[in-house]
Short mmCIF file of C-alpha atoms in Angstrom, two decimals:
data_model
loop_
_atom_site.label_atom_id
_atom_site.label_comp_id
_atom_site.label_asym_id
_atom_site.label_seq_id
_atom_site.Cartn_x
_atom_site.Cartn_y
_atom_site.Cartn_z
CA UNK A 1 27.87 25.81 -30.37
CA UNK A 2 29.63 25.17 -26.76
CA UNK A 3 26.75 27.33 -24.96
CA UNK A 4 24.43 25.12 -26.83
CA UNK A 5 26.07 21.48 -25.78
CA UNK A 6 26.43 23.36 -22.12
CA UNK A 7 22.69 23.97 -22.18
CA UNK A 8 21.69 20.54 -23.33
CA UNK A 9 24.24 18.53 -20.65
CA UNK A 10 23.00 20.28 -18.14
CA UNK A 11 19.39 20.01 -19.23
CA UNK A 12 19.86 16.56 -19.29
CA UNK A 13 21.83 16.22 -15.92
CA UNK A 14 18.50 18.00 -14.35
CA UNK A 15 16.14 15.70 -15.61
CA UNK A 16 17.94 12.60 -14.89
CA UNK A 17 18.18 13.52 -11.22
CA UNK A 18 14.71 14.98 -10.94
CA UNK A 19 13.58 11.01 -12.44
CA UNK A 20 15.66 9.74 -9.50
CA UNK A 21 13.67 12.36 -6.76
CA UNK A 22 11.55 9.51 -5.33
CA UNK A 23 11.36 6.63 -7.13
CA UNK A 24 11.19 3.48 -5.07
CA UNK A 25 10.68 5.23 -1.51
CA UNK A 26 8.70 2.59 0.99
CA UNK A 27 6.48 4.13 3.58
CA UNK A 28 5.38 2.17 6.55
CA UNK A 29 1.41 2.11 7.36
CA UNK A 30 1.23 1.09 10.92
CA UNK A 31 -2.17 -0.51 12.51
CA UNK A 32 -3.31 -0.95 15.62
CA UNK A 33 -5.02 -3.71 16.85
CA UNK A 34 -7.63 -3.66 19.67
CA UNK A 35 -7.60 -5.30 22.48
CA UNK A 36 -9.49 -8.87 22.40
CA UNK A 37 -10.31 -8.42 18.52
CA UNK A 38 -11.12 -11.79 17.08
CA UNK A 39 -13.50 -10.58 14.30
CA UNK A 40 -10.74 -11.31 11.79
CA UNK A 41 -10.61 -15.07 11.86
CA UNK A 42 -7.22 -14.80 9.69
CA UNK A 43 -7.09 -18.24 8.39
CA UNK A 44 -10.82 -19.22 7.42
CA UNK A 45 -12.75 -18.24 5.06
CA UNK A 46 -14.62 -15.31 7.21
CA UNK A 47 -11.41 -13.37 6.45
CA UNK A 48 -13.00 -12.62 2.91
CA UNK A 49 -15.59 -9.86 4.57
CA UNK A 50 -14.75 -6.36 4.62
CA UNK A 51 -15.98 -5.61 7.75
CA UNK A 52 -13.65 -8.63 9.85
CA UNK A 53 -10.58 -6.18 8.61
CA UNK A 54 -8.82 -3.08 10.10
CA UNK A 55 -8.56 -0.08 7.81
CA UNK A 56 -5.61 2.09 7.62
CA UNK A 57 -5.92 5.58 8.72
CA UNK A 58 -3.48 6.49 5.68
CA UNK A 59 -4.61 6.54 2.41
CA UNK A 60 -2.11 5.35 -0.66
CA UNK A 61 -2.07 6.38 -4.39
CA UNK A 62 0.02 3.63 -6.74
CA UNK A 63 2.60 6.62 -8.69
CA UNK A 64 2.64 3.25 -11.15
CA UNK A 65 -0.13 0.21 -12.51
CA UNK A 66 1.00 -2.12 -9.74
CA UNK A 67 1.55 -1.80 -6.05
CA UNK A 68 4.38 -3.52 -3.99
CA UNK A 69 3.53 -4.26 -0.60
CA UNK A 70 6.30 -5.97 1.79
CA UNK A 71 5.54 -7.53 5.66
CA UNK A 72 5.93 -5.18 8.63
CA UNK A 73 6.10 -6.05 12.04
CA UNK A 74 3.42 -7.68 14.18
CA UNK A 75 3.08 -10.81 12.15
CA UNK A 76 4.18 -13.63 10.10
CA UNK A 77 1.78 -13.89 7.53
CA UNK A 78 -1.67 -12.13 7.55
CA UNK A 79 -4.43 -11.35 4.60
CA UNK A 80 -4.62 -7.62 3.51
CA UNK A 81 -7.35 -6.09 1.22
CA UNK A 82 -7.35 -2.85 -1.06
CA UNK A 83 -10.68 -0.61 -0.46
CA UNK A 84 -11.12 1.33 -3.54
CA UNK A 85 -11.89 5.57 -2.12
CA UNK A 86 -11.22 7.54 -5.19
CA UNK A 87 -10.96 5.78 -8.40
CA UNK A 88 -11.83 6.59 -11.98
CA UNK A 89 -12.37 2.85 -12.94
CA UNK A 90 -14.73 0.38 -10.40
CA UNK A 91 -12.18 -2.97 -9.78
CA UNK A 92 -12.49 -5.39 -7.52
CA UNK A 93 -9.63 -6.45 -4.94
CA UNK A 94 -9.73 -9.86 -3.59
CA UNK A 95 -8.37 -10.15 0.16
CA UNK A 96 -4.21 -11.53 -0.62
CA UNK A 97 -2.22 -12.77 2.07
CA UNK A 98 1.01 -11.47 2.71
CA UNK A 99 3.73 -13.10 4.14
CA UNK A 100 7.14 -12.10 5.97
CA UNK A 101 9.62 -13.46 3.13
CA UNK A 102 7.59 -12.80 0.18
CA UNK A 103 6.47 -8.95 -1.31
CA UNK A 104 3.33 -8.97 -2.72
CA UNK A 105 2.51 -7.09 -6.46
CA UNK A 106 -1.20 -6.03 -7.09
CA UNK A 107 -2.00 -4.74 -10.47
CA UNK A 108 -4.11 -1.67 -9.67
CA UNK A 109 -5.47 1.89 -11.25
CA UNK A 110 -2.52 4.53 -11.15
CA UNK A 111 -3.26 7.61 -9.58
CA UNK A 112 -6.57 5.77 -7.61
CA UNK A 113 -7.08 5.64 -3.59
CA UNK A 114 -7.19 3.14 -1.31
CA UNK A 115 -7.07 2.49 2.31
CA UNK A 116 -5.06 -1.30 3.19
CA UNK A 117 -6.91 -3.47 5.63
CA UNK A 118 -5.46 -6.12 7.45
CA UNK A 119 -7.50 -9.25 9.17
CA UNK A 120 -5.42 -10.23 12.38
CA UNK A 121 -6.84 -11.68 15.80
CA UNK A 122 -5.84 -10.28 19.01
CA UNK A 123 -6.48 -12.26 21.57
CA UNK A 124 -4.78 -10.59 24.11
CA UNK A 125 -5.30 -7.75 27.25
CA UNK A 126 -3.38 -4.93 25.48
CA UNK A 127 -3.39 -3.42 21.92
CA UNK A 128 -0.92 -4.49 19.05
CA UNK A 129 0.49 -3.09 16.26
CA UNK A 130 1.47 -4.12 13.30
CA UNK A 131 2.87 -2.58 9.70
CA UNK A 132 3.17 -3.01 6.09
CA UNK A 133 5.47 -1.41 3.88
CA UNK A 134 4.72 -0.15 0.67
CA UNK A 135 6.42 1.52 -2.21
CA UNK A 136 6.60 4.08 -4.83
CA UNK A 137 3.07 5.84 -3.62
CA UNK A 138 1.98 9.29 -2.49
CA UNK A 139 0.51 9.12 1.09
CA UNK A 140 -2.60 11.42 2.17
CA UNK A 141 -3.97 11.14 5.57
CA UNK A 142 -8.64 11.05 5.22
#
């Protein structure tokens, strides 16, 4: 009987810290913005094309339904987008704007793809960069 209770305390010890493994780690997607870009027109309606925002080179798979997304650097508030790459289910993601104080939650397919885009003007000589953080997803790079 005491190999028994042994067997199922430490059963249970293992599976409570293998739940804990990675729940809740945040990965930073970093983008780079060219030079002069001002196909984003961040605040206007134009922002709602595909094409005026920069993809991530990282792709992101939601380990749950919804996806928290948190402000990086680079910005204090700037519209992001979800492009759909391998999904089982078609949905639709509307361009959300994300702000420094304020994580966004998107309800999305678990287990799906997507690349994050982000619509921000550079008006400037020299590159930029920029970030998001998200959490609780597995990372692949295309």
């Amino acid at each position: 009987m005491k190999k028994m209770m042994a067997f199922v305390f430490a059963l249970t010890c293992m599976l409570s810290l293998v739940s804990c493994g990675g729940r809740g780690k945040s990965h930073t997607i970093e983008f780079t913005i060219p030079a002069g870009y001002n196909e984003a027109f961040a605040f206007s309606d134009e922002a709602i094309f595909p094409d005026a925002f920069i993809y991530s080179e990282e792709e992101i798979s939601p380990k749950r339904k919804t996806l928290t997304i948190k402000a990086g650097a680079g910005y204090s508030s700037i519209p992001i987008i979800l492009k759909p790459i391998d999904y089982r289910e078609e949905n639709a993601y509307e361009p959300i704007l994300l702000t420094r104080d304020k994580p966004v939650t998107i309800d999305v397919e678990k287990g799906a793809w997507f690349k994050i885009g982000v619509a921000i003007d550079n008006p400037a000589d020299v590159p930029i960069a920029a970030s998001i953080i998200v959490e609780d997803v597995d990372i692949r790079i295309e």
